[in-house]
Amino acid sequence: MRKIHNTGFQMAAILCSVFFLFPFYWVVISITKDISQLYEGTFLPGVPSHMIDNLIGVFGFNHAIFLRWLGNSFLFATMGALLGTFFAALAGYAFRRYAFIGRKLLYILILGFSMVPAFATVLPLFIIFKNIGLLDTRWCIIIPSIVNIFGVYLMIVYFNQIPQELFDAAMIDGAGDATTFFRVGLPNILSGFTTLLLLSFVGVWNNYFLPLVLLNSSEQFPLILGITTIRSLQGFPIYNLVIMGAFITTLPLLILFLVGQRFLAPQLTGAIK
């Protein structure tokens, strides 16, 4: 009976793996095809030379605007991840160290706001940035990316795991808040900090809806939005270039997860505990 159960579980795991990996396989074989071969409906790779042609085509599209989109994506994701994670860590440190008035209420609000869908804030952000003249600029993407409510909650959880004795020892040695944060707090939550950094980078990199609403100039687009505008002079999508652009969009995230995957599973498990 147990053997049947294990076999069924393994089959289900294999089917789930195929289900999630098949779209990536389809993208990989599609970048080796020209636009006519994409409509043949086969799941076999095309000609390798077509992959080079698609690569040249996507980077040369519209005066190499693809490079600008790529740079915008790295700017948005890097700034949002670094600053957002750093400010979240500062907030987590403050919650751990100080018993200020309204602390519990603020913690409840953080939990509540972390459950609000991100798209629910897009309309207020649109109105705010329009009124202050930042609409259709890079700042209207960077500034919201810095605010990471879930990151604040995660950092509170990690800072609460640091023994009070370490903070007391730092205080006895005469360390101020900055020294305590950088030399006591941050080293002890470094794995959690790195985990949040990776998740934040991926979240900002994959953010499609916010740039769609707040940006109008194609020069300001991130990569994930820009590739949807790759069209011919007649207005039809150039699908072989779009697919190549989508493949390039996934590469930084794959590399990032391969490098940082050792932080993710154990640290997220620790955060849940």
Coordinates of C-alpha atoms in Angstrom, one line a residue:
M1 CA 0.0 0.0 0.0
R2 CA 2.8 2.4 0.9
K3 CA 4.6 1.4 -2.4
I4 CA 1.5 2.4 -4.4
H5 CA 1.3 5.6 -2.5
N6 CA 4.9 6.5 -3.2
T7 CA 4.5 5.6 -6.8
G8 CA 1.5 7.8 -7.1
F9 CA 3.3 10.7 -5.4
Q10 CA 6.3 10.3 -7.8
M11 CA 4.0 10.3 -10.8
A12 CA 2.3 13.4 -9.6
A13 CA 5.6 15.1 -9.0
I14 CA 6.8 14.2 -12.5
L15 CA 3.6 15.6 -14.1
C16 CA 3.9 18.8 -12.1
S17 CA 7.5 19.1 -13.2
V18 CA 6.6 18.6 -16.8
F19 CA 3.7 21.1 -16.5
F20 CA 6.0 23.9 -15.2
L21 CA 9.0 23.1 -17.3
F22 CA 7.2 22.7 -20.6
P23 CA 6.7 26.5 -21.2
F24 CA 10.4 27.1 -20.7
Y25 CA 11.2 24.3 -23.1
W26 CA 8.8 25.8 -25.7
V27 CA 10.6 29.2 -25.4
V28 CA 14.0 27.6 -25.8
I29 CA 13.1 25.7 -29.0
S30 CA 11.2 28.7 -30.3
I31 CA 14.2 31.0 -30.2
T32 CA 15.8 28.7 -32.9
K33 CA 12.9 29.3 -35.3
D34 CA 12.0 32.1 -37.7
I35 CA 8.5 33.6 -37.7
S36 CA 7.2 31.1 -40.4
Q37 CA 8.4 28.1 -38.4
L38 CA 6.6 29.3 -35.3
Y39 CA 3.3 28.5 -36.9
E40 CA 4.2 24.9 -37.8
G41 CA 3.1 23.7 -34.4
T42 CA 6.1 21.3 -33.9
F43 CA 7.9 20.9 -30.6
L44 CA 11.3 20.2 -32.2
P45 CA 14.1 22.8 -32.4
G46 CA 14.6 24.9 -35.5
V47 CA 17.8 25.9 -37.2
P48 CA 20.5 27.3 -34.9
S49 CA 21.3 30.1 -37.3
H50 CA 17.8 31.4 -36.8
M51 CA 18.6 31.9 -33.1
I52 CA 21.5 34.2 -34.1
D53 CA 19.3 36.1 -36.5
N54 CA 16.6 36.5 -33.8
L55 CA 19.3 37.7 -31.3
I56 CA 20.6 40.3 -33.8
G57 CA 17.1 41.3 -34.7
V58 CA 16.0 41.9 -31.1
F59 CA 19.1 43.9 -30.2
G60 CA 18.8 45.9 -33.4
F61 CA 15.1 46.6 -33.1
N62 CA 14.2 50.3 -33.2
H63 CA 17.8 51.7 -33.0
A64 CA 18.8 49.2 -30.2
I65 CA 16.1 50.3 -27.8
F66 CA 16.3 46.8 -26.3
L67 CA 19.5 47.7 -24.6
R68 CA 17.8 50.7 -23.0
W69 CA 15.0 48.5 -21.8
L70 CA 17.5 46.1 -20.3
G71 CA 19.3 49.0 -18.5
N72 CA 16.0 50.3 -17.2
S73 CA 15.2 46.8 -15.8
F74 CA 18.5 46.5 -14.0
L75 CA 18.2 50.0 -12.7
F76 CA 14.7 49.5 -11.3
A77 CA 15.4 46.1 -9.9
T78 CA 18.8 46.9 -8.4
M79 CA 17.7 50.2 -6.8
G80 CA 14.4 48.7 -5.5
A81 CA 16.0 45.6 -4.1
L82 CA 19.0 47.3 -2.4
L83 CA 17.2 50.3 -0.9
G84 CA 14.0 48.4 -0.2
T85 CA 15.8 45.6 1.7
F86 CA 18.0 48.1 3.5
F87 CA 15.1 50.2 4.7
A88 CA 13.1 47.0 5.7
A89 CA 16.1 45.9 7.8
L90 CA 16.2 49.3 9.5
A91 CA 12.5 49.0 10.3
G92 CA 13.0 45.5 11.6
Y93 CA 15.9 46.7 13.8
A94 CA 13.7 49.5 15.2
F95 CA 10.9 47.1 16.1
R96 CA 13.4 44.8 17.8
R97 CA 15.2 47.4 19.8
Y98 CA 12.5 50.0 20.8
A99 CA 9.2 49.7 22.7
F100 CA 7.7 52.9 21.3
I101 CA 4.1 54.0 21.6
G102 CA 1.8 52.3 19.0
R103 CA 4.3 49.6 18.3
K104 CA 1.7 46.8 18.4
L105 CA -0.8 48.8 16.3
L106 CA 1.9 49.5 13.7
Y107 CA 2.8 45.8 13.6
I108 CA -0.8 44.9 13.0
L109 CA -1.0 47.5 10.2
I110 CA 2.1 46.1 8.6
L111 CA 0.6 42.6 8.6
G112 CA -2.7 44.0 7.2
F113 CA -1.1 46.1 4.4
S114 CA 1.2 43.2 3.4
M115 CA -2.0 41.4 2.4
V116 CA -3.2 44.2 0.1
P117 CA -2.7 43.4 -3.6
A118 CA 0.0 45.6 -5.2
F119 CA -2.3 46.6 -8.1
A120 CA -4.7 48.2 -5.6
T121 CA -2.2 50.9 -5.0
V122 CA -1.5 51.7 -8.7
L123 CA -4.4 54.3 -9.1
P124 CA -3.3 56.3 -6.0
L125 CA 0.3 56.2 -7.2
F126 CA -0.8 57.4 -10.6
I127 CA -2.6 60.4 -9.1
I128 CA 0.3 61.2 -6.7
F129 CA 3.0 61.1 -9.3
K130 CA 0.9 63.1 -11.8
N131 CA 0.4 65.8 -9.2
I132 CA 4.1 66.1 -8.4
G133 CA 5.3 65.8 -12.0
L134 CA 7.0 62.4 -11.8
L135 CA 4.7 60.5 -14.1
D136 CA 6.4 58.8 -17.0
T137 CA 9.8 59.0 -15.3
R138 CA 12.1 56.4 -13.8
W139 CA 11.3 57.7 -10.3
C140 CA 7.7 56.7 -10.5
I141 CA 8.9 53.1 -10.7
I142 CA 11.9 53.3 -8.3
I143 CA 10.1 55.0 -5.4
P144 CA 7.3 52.4 -5.0
S145 CA 9.8 49.6 -5.4
I146 CA 11.7 50.9 -2.4
V147 CA 8.6 50.4 -0.2
N148 CA 8.4 46.7 0.8
I149 CA 5.8 46.0 3.4
F150 CA 6.3 42.3 3.4
G151 CA 10.1 42.8 3.6
V152 CA 9.5 44.9 6.8
Y153 CA 7.5 42.0 8.3
L154 CA 10.2 39.5 7.3
M155 CA 13.0 41.6 8.8
I156 CA 11.0 41.9 12.1
V157 CA 10.8 38.1 12.2
Y158 CA 14.5 37.7 11.7
F159 CA 15.6 40.4 14.1
N160 CA 13.3 38.9 16.8
Q161 CA 15.4 35.7 16.5
I162 CA 18.6 37.5 17.7
P163 CA 19.3 37.0 21.4
Q164 CA 18.9 40.1 23.6
E165 CA 22.3 39.3 25.1
L166 CA 24.1 40.3 21.9
F167 CA 22.4 43.7 22.0
D168 CA 23.2 44.1 25.7
A169 CA 26.8 43.3 25.1
A170 CA 27.0 45.9 22.4
M171 CA 25.4 48.5 24.6
I172 CA 27.9 47.7 27.4
D173 CA 30.8 48.2 25.0
G174 CA 29.4 51.6 24.2
A175 CA 28.2 50.8 20.7
G176 CA 25.6 53.2 19.2
D177 CA 22.6 52.3 17.1
A178 CA 24.5 52.4 13.8
T179 CA 27.4 50.2 15.1
T180 CA 24.9 47.8 16.7
F181 CA 22.9 47.6 13.5
F182 CA 25.9 47.0 11.1
R183 CA 28.1 44.9 13.4
V184 CA 25.6 42.9 15.5
G185 CA 22.2 43.0 13.8
L186 CA 23.0 42.8 10.1
P187 CA 25.6 39.9 10.4
N188 CA 23.1 37.8 12.3
I189 CA 20.3 38.2 9.7
L190 CA 22.6 38.2 6.7
S191 CA 21.0 35.1 5.2
G192 CA 17.5 36.5 5.6
F193 CA 18.7 39.9 4.2
T194 CA 20.1 38.1 1.2
T195 CA 16.8 36.1 0.8
L196 CA 14.8 39.3 0.8
L197 CA 17.2 41.0 -1.6
L198 CA 16.7 38.2 -4.1
L199 CA 13.0 38.1 -3.8
S200 CA 12.8 41.9 -4.1
F201 CA 15.0 41.9 -7.2
V202 CA 12.7 39.3 -8.8
G203 CA 9.6 41.1 -7.8
V204 CA 10.7 44.4 -9.3
W205 CA 12.1 42.8 -12.4
N206 CA 8.8 41.0 -13.1
N207 CA 6.7 44.0 -12.3
Y208 CA 4.6 44.5 -15.5
F209 CA 1.4 46.3 -14.4
L210 CA 3.0 49.3 -12.6
P211 CA 5.1 50.4 -15.5
L212 CA 2.2 49.7 -17.9
V213 CA 0.1 52.3 -16.0
L214 CA 2.7 54.9 -15.0
L215 CA 5.0 55.0 -18.0
N216 CA 4.1 56.2 -21.5
S217 CA 7.5 56.8 -23.2
S218 CA 9.0 53.6 -24.7
E219 CA 12.5 54.8 -23.7
Q220 CA 11.4 54.5 -20.0
F221 CA 10.0 51.0 -20.3
P222 CA 11.6 48.0 -18.4
L223 CA 12.4 44.9 -20.4
I224 CA 9.3 43.0 -19.4
L225 CA 7.0 45.8 -20.8
G226 CA 9.2 46.8 -23.7
I227 CA 9.2 43.4 -25.4
T228 CA 5.4 43.6 -25.8
T229 CA 5.9 46.6 -28.1
I230 CA 8.1 44.8 -30.6
R231 CA 6.0 45.2 -33.7
S232 CA 6.4 45.5 -37.5
L233 CA 5.6 48.7 -39.4
Q234 CA 2.1 47.3 -40.0
G235 CA 1.5 47.0 -36.3
F236 CA 1.8 43.2 -36.0
P237 CA 3.9 41.6 -33.3
I238 CA 7.2 40.1 -34.5
Y239 CA 6.8 36.9 -32.5
N240 CA 10.2 35.5 -33.1
L241 CA 11.8 38.6 -31.7
V242 CA 9.3 38.8 -28.8
I243 CA 10.1 35.3 -27.8
M244 CA 13.8 35.9 -28.0
G245 CA 13.3 39.0 -25.8
A246 CA 11.3 37.0 -23.3
F247 CA 14.1 34.4 -23.2
I248 CA 16.7 37.1 -22.5
T249 CA 14.3 38.5 -19.8
T250 CA 14.4 35.2 -17.9
L251 CA 18.2 34.7 -18.0
P252 CA 19.2 37.1 -15.2
L253 CA 16.6 35.6 -12.9
L254 CA 17.8 32.1 -13.6
I255 CA 21.4 33.1 -12.9
L256 CA 20.3 34.9 -9.8
F257 CA 18.4 31.8 -8.4
L258 CA 21.2 29.4 -9.3
V259 CA 23.6 31.6 -7.4
G260 CA 21.4 32.4 -4.4
Q261 CA 19.2 29.3 -4.1
R262 CA 21.1 28.0 -1.1
F263 CA 19.7 31.0 0.9
L264 CA 16.1 30.7 -0.1
A265 CA 14.6 27.4 1.1
P266 CA 16.2 27.1 4.6
Q267 CA 15.8 30.8 5.4
L268 CA 12.1 30.9 4.3
T269 CA 11.5 27.8 6.4
G270 CA 13.2 29.5 9.3
A271 CA 11.0 32.6 8.8
I272 CA 7.9 30.6 8.9
K273 CA 8.9 28.9 12.2

